[in-house]
Short mmCIF file of C-alpha atoms in Angstrom, two decimals:
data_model
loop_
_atom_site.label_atom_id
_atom_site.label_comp_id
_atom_site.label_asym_id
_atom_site.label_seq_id
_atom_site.Cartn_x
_atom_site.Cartn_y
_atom_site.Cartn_z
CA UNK B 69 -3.35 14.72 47.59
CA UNK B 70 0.61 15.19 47.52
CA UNK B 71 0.78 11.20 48.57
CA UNK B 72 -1.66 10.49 45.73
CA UNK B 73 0.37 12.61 42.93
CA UNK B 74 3.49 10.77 44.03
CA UNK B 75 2.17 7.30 44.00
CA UNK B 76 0.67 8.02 40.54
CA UNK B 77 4.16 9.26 39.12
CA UNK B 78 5.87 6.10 40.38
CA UNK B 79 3.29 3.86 39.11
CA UNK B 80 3.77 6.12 35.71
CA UNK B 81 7.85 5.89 35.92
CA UNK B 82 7.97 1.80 37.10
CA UNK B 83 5.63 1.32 34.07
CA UNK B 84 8.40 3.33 31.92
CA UNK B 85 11.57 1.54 33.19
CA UNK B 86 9.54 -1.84 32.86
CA UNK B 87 8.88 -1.06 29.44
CA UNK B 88 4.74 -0.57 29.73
CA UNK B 89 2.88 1.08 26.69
CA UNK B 90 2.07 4.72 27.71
CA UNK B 91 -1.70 3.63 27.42
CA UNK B 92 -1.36 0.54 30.20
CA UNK B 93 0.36 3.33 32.75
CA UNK B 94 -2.09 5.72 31.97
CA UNK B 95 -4.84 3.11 32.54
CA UNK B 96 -3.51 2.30 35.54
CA UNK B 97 -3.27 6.07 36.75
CA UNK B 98 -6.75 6.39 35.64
CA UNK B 99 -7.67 3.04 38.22
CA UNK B 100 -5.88 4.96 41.17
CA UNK B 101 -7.87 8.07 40.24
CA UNK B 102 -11.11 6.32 40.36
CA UNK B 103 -10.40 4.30 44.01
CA UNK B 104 -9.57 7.61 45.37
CA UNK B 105 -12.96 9.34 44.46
CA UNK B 106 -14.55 5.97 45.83
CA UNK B 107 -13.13 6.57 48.95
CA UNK B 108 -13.98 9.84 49.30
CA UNK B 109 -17.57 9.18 47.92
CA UNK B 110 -18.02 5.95 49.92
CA UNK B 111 -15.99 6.04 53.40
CA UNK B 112 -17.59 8.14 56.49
CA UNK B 113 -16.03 11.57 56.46
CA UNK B 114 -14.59 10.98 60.08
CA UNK B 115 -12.68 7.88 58.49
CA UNK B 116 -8.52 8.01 58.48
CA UNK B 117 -8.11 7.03 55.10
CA UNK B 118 -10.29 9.73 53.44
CA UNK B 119 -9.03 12.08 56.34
CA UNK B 120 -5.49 11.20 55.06
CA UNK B 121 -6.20 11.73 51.13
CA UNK B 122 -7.83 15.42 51.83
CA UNK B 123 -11.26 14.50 52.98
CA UNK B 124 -12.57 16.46 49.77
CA UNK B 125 -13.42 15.40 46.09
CA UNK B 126 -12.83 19.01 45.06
CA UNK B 127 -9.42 18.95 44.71
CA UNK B 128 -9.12 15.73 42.58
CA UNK B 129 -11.94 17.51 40.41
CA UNK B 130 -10.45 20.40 39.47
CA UNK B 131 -7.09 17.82 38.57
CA UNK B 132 -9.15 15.94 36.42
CA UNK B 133 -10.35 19.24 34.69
CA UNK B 134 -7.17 20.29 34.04
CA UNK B 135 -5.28 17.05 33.26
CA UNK B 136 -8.69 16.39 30.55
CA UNK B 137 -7.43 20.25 29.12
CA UNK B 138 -3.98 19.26 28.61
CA UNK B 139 -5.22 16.16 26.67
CA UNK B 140 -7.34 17.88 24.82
CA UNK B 141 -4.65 20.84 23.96
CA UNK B 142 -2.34 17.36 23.04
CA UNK B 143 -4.90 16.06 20.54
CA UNK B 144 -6.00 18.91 18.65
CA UNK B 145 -1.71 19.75 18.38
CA UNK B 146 -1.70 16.35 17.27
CA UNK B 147 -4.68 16.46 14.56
CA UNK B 148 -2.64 19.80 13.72
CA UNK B 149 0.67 18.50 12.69
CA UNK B 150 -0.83 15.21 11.10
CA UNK B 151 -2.86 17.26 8.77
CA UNK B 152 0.42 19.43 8.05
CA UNK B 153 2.61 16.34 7.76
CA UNK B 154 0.20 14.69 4.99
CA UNK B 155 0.50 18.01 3.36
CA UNK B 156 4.07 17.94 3.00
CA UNK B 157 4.06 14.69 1.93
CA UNK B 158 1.82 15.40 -0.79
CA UNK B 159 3.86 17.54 -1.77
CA UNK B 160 6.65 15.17 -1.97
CA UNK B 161 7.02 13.46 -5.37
CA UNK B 162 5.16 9.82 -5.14
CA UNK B 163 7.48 6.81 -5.19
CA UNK B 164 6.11 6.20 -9.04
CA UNK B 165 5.74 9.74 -9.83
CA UNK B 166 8.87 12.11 -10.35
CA UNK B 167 12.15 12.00 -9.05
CA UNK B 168 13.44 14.05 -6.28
CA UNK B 169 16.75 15.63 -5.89
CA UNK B 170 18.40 12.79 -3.82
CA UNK B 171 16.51 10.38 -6.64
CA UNK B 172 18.02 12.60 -9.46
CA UNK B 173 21.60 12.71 -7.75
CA UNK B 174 21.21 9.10 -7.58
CA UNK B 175 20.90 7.66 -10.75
CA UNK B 176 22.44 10.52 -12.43
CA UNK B 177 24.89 7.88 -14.18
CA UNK B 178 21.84 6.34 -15.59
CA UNK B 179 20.30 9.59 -16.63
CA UNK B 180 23.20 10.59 -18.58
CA UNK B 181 23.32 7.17 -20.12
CA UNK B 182 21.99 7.64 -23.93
CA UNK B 183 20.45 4.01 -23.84
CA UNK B 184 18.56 4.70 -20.49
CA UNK B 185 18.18 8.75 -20.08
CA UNK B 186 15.22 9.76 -17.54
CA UNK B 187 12.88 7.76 -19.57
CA UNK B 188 14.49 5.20 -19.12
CA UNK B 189 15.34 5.53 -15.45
CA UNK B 190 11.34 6.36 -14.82
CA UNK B 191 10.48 2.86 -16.56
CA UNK B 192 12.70 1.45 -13.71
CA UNK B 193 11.22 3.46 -11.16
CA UNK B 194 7.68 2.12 -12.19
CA UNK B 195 8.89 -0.98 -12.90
CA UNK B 196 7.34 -4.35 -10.38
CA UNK B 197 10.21 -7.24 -10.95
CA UNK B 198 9.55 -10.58 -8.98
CA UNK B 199 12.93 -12.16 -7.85
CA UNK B 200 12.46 -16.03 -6.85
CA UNK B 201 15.02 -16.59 -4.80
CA UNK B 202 17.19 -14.69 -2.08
CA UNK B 203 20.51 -17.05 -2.18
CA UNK B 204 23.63 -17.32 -4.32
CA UNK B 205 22.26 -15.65 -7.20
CA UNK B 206 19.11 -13.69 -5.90
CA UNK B 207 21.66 -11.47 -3.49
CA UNK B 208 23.28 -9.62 -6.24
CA UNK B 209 20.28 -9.47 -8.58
CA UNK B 210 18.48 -8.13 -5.60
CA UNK B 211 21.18 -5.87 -4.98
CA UNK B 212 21.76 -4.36 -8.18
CA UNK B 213 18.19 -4.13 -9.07
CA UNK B 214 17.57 -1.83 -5.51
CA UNK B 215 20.45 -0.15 -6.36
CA UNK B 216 19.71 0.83 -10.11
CA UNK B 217 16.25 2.14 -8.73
CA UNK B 218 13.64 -0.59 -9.49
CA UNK B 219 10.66 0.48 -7.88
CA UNK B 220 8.91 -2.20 -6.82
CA UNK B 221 10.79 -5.55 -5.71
CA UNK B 222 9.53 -8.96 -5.02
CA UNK B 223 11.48 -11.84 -3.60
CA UNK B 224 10.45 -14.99 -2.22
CA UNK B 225 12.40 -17.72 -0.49
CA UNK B 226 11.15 -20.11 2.62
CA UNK B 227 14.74 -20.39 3.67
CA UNK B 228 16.53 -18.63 6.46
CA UNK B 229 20.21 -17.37 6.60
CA UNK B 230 22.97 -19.82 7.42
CA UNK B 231 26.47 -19.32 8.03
CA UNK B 232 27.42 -21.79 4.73
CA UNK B 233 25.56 -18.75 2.93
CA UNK B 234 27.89 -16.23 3.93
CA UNK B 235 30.85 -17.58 1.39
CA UNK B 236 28.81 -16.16 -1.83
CA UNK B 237 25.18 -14.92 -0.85
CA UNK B 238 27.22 -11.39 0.29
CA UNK B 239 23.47 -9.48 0.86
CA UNK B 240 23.05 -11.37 4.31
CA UNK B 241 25.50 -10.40 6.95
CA UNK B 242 26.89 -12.70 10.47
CA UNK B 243 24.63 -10.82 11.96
CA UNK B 244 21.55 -12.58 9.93
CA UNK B 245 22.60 -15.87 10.47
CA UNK B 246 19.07 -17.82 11.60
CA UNK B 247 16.58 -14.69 10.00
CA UNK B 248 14.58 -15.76 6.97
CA UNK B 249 16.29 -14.47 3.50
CA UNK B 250 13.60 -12.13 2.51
CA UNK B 251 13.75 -9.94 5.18
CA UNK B 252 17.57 -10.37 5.56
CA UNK B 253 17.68 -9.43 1.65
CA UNK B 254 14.90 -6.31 3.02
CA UNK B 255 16.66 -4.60 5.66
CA UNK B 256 19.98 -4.68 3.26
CA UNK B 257 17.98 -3.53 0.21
CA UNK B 258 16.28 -0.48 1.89
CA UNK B 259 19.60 0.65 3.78
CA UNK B 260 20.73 0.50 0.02
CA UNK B 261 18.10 2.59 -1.55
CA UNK B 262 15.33 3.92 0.68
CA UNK B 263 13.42 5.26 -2.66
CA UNK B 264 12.01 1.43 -3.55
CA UNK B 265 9.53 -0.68 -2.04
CA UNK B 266 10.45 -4.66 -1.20
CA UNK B 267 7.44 -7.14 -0.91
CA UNK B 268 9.24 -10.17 0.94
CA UNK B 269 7.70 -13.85 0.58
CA UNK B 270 8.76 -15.71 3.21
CA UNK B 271 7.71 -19.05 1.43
CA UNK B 272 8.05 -21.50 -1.23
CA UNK B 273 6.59 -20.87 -4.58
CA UNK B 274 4.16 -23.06 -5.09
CA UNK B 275 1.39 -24.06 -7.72
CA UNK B 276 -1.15 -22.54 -5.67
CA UNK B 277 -0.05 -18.87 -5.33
CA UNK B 278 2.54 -19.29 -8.58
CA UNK B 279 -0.23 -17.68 -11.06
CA UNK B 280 -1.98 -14.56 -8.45
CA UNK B 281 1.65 -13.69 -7.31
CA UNK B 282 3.45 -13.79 -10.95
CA UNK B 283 0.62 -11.28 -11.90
CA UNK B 284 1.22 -8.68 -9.70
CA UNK B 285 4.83 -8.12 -11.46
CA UNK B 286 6.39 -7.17 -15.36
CA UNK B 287 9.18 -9.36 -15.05
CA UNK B 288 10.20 -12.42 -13.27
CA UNK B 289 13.84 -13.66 -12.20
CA UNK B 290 14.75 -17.37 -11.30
CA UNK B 291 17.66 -17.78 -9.24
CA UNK B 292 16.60 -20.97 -7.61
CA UNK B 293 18.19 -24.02 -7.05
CA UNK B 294 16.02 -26.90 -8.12
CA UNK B 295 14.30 -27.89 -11.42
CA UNK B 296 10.75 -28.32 -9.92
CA UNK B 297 10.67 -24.56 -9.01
CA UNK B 298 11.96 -23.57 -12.38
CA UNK B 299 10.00 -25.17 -14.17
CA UNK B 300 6.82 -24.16 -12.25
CA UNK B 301 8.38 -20.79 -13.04
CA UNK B 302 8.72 -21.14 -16.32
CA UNK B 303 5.47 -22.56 -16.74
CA UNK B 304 3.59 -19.71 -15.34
CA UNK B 305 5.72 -17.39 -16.70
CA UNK B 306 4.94 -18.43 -19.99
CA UNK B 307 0.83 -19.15 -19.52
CA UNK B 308 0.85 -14.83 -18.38
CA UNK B 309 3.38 -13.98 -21.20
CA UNK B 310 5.95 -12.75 -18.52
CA UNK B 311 9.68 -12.57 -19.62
CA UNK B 312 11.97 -14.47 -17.62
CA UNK B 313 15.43 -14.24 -16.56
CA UNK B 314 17.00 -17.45 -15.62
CA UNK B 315 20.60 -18.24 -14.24
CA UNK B 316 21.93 -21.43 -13.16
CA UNK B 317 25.55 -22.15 -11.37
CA UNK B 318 27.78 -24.87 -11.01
CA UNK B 319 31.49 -25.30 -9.44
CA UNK B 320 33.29 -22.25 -11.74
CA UNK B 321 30.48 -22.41 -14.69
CA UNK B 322 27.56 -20.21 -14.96
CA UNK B 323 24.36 -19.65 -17.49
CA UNK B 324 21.63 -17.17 -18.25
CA UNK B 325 19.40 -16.48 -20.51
CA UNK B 326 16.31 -14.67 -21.27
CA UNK B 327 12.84 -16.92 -22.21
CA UNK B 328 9.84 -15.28 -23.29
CA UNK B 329 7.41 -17.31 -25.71
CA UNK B 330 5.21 -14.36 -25.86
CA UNK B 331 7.76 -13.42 -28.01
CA UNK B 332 8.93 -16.28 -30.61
CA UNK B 333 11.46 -17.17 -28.21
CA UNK B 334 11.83 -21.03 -26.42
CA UNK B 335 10.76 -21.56 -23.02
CA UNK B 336 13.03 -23.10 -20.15
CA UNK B 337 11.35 -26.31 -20.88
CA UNK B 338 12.14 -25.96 -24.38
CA UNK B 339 15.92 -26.67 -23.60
CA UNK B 340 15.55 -28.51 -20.81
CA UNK B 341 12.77 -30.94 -21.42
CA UNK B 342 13.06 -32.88 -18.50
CA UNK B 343 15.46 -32.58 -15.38
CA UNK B 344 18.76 -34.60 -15.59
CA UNK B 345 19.60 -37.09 -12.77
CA UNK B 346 20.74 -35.91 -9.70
CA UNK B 347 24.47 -37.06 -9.65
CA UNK B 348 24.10 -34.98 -13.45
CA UNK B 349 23.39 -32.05 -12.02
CA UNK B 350 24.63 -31.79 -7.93
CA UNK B 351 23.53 -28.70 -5.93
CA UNK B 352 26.46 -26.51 -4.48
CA UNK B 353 26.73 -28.06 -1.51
CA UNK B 354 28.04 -30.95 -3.36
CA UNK B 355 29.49 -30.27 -5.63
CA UNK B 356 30.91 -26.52 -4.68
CA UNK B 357 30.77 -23.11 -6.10
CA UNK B 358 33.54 -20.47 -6.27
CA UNK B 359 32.40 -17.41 -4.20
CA UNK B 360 32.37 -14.60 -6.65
CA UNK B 361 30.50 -16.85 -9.28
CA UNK B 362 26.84 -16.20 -8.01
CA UNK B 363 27.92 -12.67 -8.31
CA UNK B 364 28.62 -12.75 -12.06
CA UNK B 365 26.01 -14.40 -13.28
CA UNK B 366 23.77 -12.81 -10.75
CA UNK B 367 24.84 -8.92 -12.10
CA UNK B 368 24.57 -10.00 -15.52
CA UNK B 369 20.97 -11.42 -14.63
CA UNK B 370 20.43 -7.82 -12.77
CA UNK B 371 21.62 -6.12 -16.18
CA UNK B 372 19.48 -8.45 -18.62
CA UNK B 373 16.22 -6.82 -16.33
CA UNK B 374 17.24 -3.63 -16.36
CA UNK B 375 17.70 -3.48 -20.23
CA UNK B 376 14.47 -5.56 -20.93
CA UNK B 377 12.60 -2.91 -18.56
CA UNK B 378 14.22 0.23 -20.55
CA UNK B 379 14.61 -0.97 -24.09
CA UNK B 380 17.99 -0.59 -23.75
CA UNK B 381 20.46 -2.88 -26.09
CA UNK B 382 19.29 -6.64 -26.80
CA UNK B 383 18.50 -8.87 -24.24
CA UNK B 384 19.28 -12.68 -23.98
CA UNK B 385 16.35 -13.93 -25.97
CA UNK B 386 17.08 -17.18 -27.91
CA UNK B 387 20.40 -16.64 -26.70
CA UNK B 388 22.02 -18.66 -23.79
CA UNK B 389 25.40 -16.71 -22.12
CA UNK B 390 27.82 -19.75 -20.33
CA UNK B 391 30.52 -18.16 -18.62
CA UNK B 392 33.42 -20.09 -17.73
CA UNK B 393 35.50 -18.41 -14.96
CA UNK B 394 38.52 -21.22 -14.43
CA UNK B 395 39.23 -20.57 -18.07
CA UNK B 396 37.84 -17.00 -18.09
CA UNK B 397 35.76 -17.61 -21.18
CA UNK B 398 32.52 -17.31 -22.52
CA UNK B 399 30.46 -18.40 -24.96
CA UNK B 400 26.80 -17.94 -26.74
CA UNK B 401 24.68 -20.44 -27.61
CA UNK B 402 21.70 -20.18 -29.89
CA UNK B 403 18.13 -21.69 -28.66
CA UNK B 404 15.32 -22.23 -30.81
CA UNK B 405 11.58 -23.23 -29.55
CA UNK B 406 10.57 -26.54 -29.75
CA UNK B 407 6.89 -27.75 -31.70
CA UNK B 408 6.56 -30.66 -29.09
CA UNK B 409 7.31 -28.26 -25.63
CA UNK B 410 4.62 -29.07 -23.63
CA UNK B 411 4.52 -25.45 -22.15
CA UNK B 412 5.20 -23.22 -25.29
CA UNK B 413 4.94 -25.73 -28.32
CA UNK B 414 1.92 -25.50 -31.10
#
């Protein structure tokens, strides 16, 4: 029986160092145990081989008994401290519910805030913002939106980390080079602020899932790229009466504003009927974009959400912000709707 118990615990400890699930070494244990009762069931009693594992069933019995004591002693502990764990957590405020004391210690800057107070802070906490986008600008929208306690945070992006990114998209690390953006932008968000929930899309938005995904959320940001994703954007946007928060970049010059129809305000497509050429309007990677840029117009995109969410201030509606950092200058522009948009016109 000795021989037995050893051959079990090395099949037990090569299965640990060979990185087995506990339930394929216990499954193999539990083969052993059953070829050594067939031996001693099956063999004649004058035979070596059940001579040499005790000649008796008995033993191996009474092992079984115990070992099936144990494992019940193991699962009733278990049931035990599961039931006292969900207690505990239900005592624990929910994630849309009040704030704890780390929560509280948190955003006390935003508490004490007379625009925000814990109202407002709470609004954020129960707040579901969709960011398109986990690049130049999405990094420090997504950043300062996890950071000013959002609770519930969309992004969605098909692309994957590359080392061009690293210059200006500063929520992706070396380290993430060749991971997908979302759950690059994840892992940096929740090591950020562990109180907030991040749904990550690795995809494009497209027509198809535009409309069910845009309704799961208050508020939409567009930090994306191309014209045929915002204006997919904007056109959904607008059909489910959804504000949103678009920023653009180019070389040292950045824009944002905030269009919401529902609201007597002009659409993207309003001021940008139809997409200029491409030599018009080059992508960075042509053309070039100073690194702290996306970060600008991305924070100010960040704060536009925050005060549309709480009430706070006046956002951007109507209103287009250009910021000029060679010159360090800005300037607003007024936008009004227009009666032939095809999206928001009539």
């Amino acid at each position: 029986m000795i021989v037995v118990l050893l051959i079990a615990i090395g099949v037990y400890g090569l299965g640990q160092v060979m990185g087995a699930p506990k339930s394929q070494r216990w499954a193999l244990i539990g083969v052993l145990f059953i070829a050594v009762l067939g031996i001693l069931f099956l063999f004649p009693q004058e035979h070596n081989l059940r001579a040499a594992l005790g000649g008796s069933p008995a033993p191996y019995f009474l092992l079984a008994g115990f070992a099936g004591l144990v494992f019940f002693y193991r699962l009733v502990l278990q049931k035990l401290r599961s039931k006292a764990a969900g207690q505990r957590a239900n005592e624990q405020p929910a994630k849309t519910g009040s704030f704890s004391e780390s929560e509280l210690e948190r955003y006390a800057r935003h508490i004490v805030l007379r625009e925000i107070g814990g109202m407002g802070q709470k609004k954020l906490k129960n707040a579901k913002v969709l960011v398109i986008g986990a690049g130049g600008l999405g990094a420090p929208v997504l950043q300062y939106l996890a950071a000013a306690g959002v609770g519930t945070i969309g992004v969605i992006d098909d692309d994957s980390v590359e080392n061009a990114n690293l210059q200006r998209q500063v929520i992706h690390r070396d380290e993430d080079i060749g991971t997908p953006k979302v759950f690059s932008a994840q892992k940096a968000m929740l090591a950020q602020n562990p109180h907030i929930t991040v749904l990550p899309y690795h995809r494009r938005l497209t027509d198809d899932i535009a409309e069910e995904l845009f309704a799961q959320f208050d508020l939409i940001l567009d930090g994306t790229d191309n014209f045929e994703t915002r204006y997919l954007a904007n056109g959904i946007a607008a059909r489910l009466s959804k504000p949103l928060i678009s920023g653009a970049l180019s070389q040292w010059e950045g824009q944002l504003s905030v269009f919401d129809p529902a609201n007597d305000t002009p659409c993207y497509q309003c001021i940008f009927p139809s997409a200029p050429a491409p030599e018009l309007a080059p992508s960075c990677a042509e053309a070039g974009v100073i690194s702290p840029l996306p970060g600008v117009i991305g924070a100010m995109m960040a704060q536009e959400a925050i005060k549309e969410i709480t009430g706070a201030g006046d956002v951007l509606r109507g209103e287009m912000l250009i910021y000029d950092g060679l010159y360090g200058e800005t300037r607003k522009l007024s936008l009004k709707q227009r009666s032939d948009c095809p999206v928001c016109g009539g």
